[in-house]
Structure formats: structure tokens, C-alpha cells
mmCIF file of C-alpha atoms in Angstrom:
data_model
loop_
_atom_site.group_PDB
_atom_site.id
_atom_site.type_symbol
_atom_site.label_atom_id
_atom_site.label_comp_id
_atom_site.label_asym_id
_atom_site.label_seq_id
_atom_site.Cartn_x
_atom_site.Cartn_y
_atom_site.Cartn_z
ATOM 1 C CA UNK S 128 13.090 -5.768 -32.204
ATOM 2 C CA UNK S 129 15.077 -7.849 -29.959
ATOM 3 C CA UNK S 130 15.880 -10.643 -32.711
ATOM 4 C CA UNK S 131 16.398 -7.588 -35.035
ATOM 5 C CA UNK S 132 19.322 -5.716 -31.973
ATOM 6 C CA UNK S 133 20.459 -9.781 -31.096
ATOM 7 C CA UNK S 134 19.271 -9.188 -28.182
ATOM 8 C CA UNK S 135 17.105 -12.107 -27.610
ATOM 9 C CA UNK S 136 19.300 -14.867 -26.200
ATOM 10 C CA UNK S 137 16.609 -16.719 -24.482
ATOM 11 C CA UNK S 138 13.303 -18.094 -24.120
ATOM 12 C CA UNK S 139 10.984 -15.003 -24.752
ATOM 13 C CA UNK S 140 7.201 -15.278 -23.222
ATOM 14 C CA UNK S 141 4.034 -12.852 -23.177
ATOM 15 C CA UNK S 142 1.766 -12.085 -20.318
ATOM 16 C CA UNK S 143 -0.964 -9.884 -20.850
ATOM 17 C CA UNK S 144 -2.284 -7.972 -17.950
ATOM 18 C CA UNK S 145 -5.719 -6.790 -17.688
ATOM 19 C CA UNK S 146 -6.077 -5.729 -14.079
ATOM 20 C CA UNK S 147 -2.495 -3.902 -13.371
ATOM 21 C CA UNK S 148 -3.826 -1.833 -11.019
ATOM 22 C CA UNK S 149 -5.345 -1.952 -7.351
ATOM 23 C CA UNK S 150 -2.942 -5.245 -6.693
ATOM 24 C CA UNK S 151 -4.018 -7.676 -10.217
ATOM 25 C CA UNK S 152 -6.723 -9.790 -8.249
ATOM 26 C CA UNK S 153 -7.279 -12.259 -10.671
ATOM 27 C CA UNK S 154 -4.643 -12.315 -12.875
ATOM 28 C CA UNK S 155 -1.373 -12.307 -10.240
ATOM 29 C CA UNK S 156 -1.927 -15.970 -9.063
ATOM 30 C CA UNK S 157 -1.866 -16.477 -13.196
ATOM 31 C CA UNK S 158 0.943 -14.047 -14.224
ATOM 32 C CA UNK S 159 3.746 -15.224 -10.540
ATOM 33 C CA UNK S 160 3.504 -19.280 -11.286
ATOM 34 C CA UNK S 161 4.390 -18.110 -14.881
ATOM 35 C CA UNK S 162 7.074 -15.606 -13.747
ATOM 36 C CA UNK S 163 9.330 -18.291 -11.980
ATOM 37 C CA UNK S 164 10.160 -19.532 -15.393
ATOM 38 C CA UNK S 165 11.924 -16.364 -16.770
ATOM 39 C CA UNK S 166 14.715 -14.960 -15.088
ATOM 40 C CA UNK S 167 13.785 -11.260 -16.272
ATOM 41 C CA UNK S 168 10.493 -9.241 -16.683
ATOM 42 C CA UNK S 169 10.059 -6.324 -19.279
ATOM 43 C CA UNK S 170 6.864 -4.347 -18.322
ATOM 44 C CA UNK S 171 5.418 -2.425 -21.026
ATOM 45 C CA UNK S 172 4.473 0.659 -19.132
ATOM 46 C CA UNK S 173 3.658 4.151 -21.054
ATOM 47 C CA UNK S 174 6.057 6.197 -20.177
ATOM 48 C CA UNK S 175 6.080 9.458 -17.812
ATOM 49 C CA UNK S 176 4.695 12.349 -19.106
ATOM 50 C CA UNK S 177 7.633 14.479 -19.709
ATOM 51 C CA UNK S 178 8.274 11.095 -21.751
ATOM 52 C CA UNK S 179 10.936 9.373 -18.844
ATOM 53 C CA UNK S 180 10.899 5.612 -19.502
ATOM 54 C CA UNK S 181 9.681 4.099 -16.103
ATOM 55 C CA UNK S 182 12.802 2.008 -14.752
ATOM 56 C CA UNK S 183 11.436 1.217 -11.184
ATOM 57 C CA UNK S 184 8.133 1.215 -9.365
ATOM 58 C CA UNK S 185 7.452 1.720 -5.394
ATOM 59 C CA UNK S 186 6.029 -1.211 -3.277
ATOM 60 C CA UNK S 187 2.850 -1.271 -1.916
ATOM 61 C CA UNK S 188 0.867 -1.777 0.745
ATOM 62 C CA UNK S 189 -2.617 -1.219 2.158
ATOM 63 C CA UNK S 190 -4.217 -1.633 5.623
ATOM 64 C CA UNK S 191 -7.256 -1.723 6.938
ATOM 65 C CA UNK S 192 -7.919 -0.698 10.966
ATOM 66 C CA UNK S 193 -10.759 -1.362 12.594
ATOM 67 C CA UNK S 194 -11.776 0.656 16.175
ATOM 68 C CA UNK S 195 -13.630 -0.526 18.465
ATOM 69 C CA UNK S 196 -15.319 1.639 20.929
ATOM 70 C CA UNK S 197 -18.469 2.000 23.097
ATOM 71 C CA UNK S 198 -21.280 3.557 22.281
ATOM 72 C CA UNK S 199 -23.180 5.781 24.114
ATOM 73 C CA UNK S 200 -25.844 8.093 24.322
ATOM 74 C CA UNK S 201 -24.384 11.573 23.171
ATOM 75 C CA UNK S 202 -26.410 13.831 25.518
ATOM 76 C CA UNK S 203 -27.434 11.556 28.414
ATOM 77 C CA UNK S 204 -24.200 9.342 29.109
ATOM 78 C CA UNK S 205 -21.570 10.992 26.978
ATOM 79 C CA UNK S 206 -18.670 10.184 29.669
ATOM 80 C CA UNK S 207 -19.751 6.036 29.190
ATOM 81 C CA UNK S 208 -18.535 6.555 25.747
ATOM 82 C CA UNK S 209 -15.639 5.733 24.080
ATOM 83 C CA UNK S 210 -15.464 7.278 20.565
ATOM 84 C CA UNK S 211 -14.174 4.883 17.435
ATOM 85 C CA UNK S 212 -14.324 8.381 15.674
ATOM 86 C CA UNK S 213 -12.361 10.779 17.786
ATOM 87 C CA UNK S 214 -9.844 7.614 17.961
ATOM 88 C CA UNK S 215 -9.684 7.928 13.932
ATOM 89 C CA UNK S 216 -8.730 11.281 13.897
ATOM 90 C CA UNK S 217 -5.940 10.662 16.612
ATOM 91 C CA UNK S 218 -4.820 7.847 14.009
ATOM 92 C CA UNK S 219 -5.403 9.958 11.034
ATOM 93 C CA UNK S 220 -2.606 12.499 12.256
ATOM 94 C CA UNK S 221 -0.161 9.830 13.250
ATOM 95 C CA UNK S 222 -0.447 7.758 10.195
ATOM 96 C CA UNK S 223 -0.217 11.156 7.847
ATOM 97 C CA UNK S 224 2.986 11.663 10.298
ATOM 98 C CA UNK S 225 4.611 8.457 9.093
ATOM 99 C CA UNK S 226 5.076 10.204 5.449
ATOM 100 C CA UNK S 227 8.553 10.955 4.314
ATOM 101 C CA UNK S 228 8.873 12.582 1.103
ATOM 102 C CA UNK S 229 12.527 12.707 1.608
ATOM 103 C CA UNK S 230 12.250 8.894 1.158
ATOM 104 C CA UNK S 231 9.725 8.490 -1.101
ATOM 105 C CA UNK S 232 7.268 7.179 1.517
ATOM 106 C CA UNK S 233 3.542 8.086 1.682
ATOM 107 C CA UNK S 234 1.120 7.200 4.200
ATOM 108 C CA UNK S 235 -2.561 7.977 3.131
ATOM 109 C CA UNK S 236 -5.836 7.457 4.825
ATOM 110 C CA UNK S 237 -8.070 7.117 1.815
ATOM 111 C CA UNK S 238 -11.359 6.198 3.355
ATOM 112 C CA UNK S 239 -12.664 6.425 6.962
ATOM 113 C CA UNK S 240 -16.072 5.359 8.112
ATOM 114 C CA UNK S 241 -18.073 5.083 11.036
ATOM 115 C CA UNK S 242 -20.771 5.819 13.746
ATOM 116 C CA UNK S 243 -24.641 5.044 13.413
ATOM 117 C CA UNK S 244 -26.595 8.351 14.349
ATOM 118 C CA UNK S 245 -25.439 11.811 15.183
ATOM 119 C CA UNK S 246 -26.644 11.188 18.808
ATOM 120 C CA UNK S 247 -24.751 8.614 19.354
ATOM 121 C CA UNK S 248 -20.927 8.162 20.508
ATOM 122 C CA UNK S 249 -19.630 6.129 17.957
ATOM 123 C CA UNK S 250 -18.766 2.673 18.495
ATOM 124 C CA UNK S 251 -17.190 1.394 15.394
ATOM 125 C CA UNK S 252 -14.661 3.261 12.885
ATOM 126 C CA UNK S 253 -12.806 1.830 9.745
ATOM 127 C CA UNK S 254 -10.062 3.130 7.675
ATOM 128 C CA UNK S 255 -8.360 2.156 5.183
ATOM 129 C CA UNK S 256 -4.725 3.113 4.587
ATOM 130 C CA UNK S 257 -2.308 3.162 1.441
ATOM 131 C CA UNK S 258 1.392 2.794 2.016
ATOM 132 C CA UNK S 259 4.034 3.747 -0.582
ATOM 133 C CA UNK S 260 7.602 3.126 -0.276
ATOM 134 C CA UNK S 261 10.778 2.692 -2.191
ATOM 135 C CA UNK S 262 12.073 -0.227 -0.812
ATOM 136 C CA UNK S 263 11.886 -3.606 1.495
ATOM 137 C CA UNK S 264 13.578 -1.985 4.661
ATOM 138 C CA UNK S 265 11.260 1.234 4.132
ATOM 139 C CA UNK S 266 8.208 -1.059 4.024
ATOM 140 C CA UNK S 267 9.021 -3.096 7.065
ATOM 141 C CA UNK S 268 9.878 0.317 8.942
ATOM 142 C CA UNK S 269 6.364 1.654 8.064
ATOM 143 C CA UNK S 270 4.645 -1.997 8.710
ATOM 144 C CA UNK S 271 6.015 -2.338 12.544
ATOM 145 C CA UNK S 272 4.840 1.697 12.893
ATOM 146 C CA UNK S 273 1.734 0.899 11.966
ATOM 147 C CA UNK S 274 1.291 -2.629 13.707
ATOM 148 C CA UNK S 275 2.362 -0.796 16.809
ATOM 149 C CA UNK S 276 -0.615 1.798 16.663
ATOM 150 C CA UNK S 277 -2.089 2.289 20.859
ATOM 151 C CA UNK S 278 -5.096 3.917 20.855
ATOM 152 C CA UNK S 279 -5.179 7.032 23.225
ATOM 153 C CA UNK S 280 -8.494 6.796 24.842
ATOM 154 C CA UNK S 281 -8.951 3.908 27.566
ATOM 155 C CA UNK S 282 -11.317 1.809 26.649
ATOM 156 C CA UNK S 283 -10.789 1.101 22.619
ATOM 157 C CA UNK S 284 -9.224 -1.475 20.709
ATOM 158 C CA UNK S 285 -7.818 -1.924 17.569
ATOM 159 C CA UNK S 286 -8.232 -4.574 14.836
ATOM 160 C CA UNK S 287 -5.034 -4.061 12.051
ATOM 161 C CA UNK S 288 -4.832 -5.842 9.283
ATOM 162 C CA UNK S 289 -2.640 -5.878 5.856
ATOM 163 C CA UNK S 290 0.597 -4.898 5.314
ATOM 164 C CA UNK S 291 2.758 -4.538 2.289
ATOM 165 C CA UNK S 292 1.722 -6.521 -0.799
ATOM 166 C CA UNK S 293 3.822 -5.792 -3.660
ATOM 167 C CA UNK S 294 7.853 -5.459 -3.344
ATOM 168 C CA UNK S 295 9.430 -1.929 -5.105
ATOM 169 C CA UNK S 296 11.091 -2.660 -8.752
ATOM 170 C CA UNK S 297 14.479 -0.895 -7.718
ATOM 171 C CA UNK S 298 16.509 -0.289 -11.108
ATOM 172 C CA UNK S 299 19.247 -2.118 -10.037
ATOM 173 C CA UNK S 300 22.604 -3.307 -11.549
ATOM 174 C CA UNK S 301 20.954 -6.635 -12.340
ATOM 175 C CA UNK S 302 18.483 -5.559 -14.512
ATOM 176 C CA UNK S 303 20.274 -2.381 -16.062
ATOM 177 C CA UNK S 304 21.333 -4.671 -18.593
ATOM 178 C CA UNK S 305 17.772 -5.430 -19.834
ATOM 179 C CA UNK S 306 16.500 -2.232 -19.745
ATOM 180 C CA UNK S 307 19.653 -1.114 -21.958
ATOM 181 C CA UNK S 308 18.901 -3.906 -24.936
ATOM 182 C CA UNK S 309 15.565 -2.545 -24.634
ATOM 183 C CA UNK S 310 16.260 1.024 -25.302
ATOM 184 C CA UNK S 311 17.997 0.380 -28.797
#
């Protein structure tokens, strides 16, 4: 199609994707050496369902947080404890509090685990967190939020990891020009 429009005025290569999604863990070190020898991409993406061709894509990010509390017996010594649970919760509000639709940013907590028995003050909590945004600026704004988590009970810690792992595909001036010898 792009001989057919004379729209191909370069060197023209094919990457097939298996693993698109959750971050391409064994195909992105394959599919970015490759990329630095094209100046544009075309993704073949299905389209929306109201049948919108895609033209941009949020970056991404995910984090994991680890608490660390202190354990103690829940009925005997519940005042020596220093709940990793309660602590998620306080974090579960202010990371849901970091989402602004306005802006396209979403903050989700996908998965939180932790504790060993019900009679015990839990000493260890996990979470892991999925960050959406529409571009670089937004994603640094979110990362130093996050990164700058204090937990509210004396005594715990936290352990953050991750951060933003995939820039946003912004439809920008630079690449309308693709997308529009595409559409013919």
C-alpha cells in the first residue's frame, strides 16, 4: 500500500511483537536496538471500538512498595506493634489521590498483600501500583509524589521501587505526517 500511495521513500522494516503487553519482556531488548535504525514507527494496533484509529498511547509506569513494620502479638502487646497493613491503607488513599482524570493520569493499587496470621500485627505489606499518564512532565510529577511517600505511623519504613517504564506516544507534528500516508 505504501509503494502503491508513493509513500514509501525509505528503508521499510518489520518487527513482529508477541508480548505487547505488561512492558514486552523479552522481545523490547530485541525490537529498541532495531528501532534506532528507522527514524519512524507504524504500530499496527486494532483500532478503538467506535472504530478511532489509535494515534497516541499513555506512558507507563509501575511500582512496587514494600512496608516494613513490627509485628506483634494482636491481643497481648498490640501497642508494640506497628502495622505494615494499616500503613497500606493510609497509602492506598494517597496514591488513589494522585489520580487526575482531568489529565489523563491514573494511579491504581492493583495488588496489596500482607500479614502472617489474624493474631498477629502485621509486619510486612506489598503493593503494587500502576501509573498512567499522558506525558514526560506528568510522569516525573507522579514519580517524585510517589518517591516522596512518609509513612504515618512511627516506627515503619518504606522500600519503593520502579518508576515509569515506557514514554507516552504523543501524536505530535512530527509524526502527523506518517500517520496521514498511512490513512490513504
Amino acid at each position: 500500500a505504501l509503494q502503491a500511495t508513493g509513500g514509501l521513500d525509505c528503508a521499510l522494516g518489520l518487527f513482529f511483537n508477541s508480548d505487547e503487553e505488561m512492558g514486552s519482556r523479552t522481545s523490547r531488548p530485541c525490537f529498541e536496538s532495531i528501532a534506532k535504525e528507522y527514524g519512524n514507527a507504524l504500530i499496527l494496533e486494532g483500532a478503538m471500538l467506535d472504530g478511532t484509529v489509535k494515534v497516541g498511547r499513555k506512558s507507563t509506569g509501575d511500582f512496587l512498595i514494600k512496608i516494613h513494620g513490627k509485628a506483634a502479638h494482636a491481643g497481648t502487646d498490640y501497642l508494640k506493634g506497628r502495622s505494615a497493613i494499616l500503613e497500606a491503607a493510609y497509602l492506598t488513599e494517597a496514591l488513589f489521590g494522585m489520580t487526575t482524570l482531568e489529565k489523563g493520569t491514573t494511579v491504581n493499587v492493583g495488588v496489596i498483600s500482607g500479614g502472617t496470621k489474624f493474631n498477629v500485627i502485621a509486619a510486612e505489606a506489598e503493593m503494587k501500583v500502576d501509573v498512567r499518564v499522558t506525558c514526560k512532565e506528568e510522569g516525573e510529577r507522579i514519580t517524585a509524589l510517589v518517591n516522596a511517600l512518609k509513612p504515618r505511623q512511627d516506627g515503619v519504613t518504606f522500600e519503593i521501587t520502579g518508576g515509569m517504564n515506557r514514554p507516552p506516544f504523543e501524536f505530535t507534528e512530527a509524526n502527523r505526517g506518517l500517520y496521514e500516508k498511512a490513512v490513504l
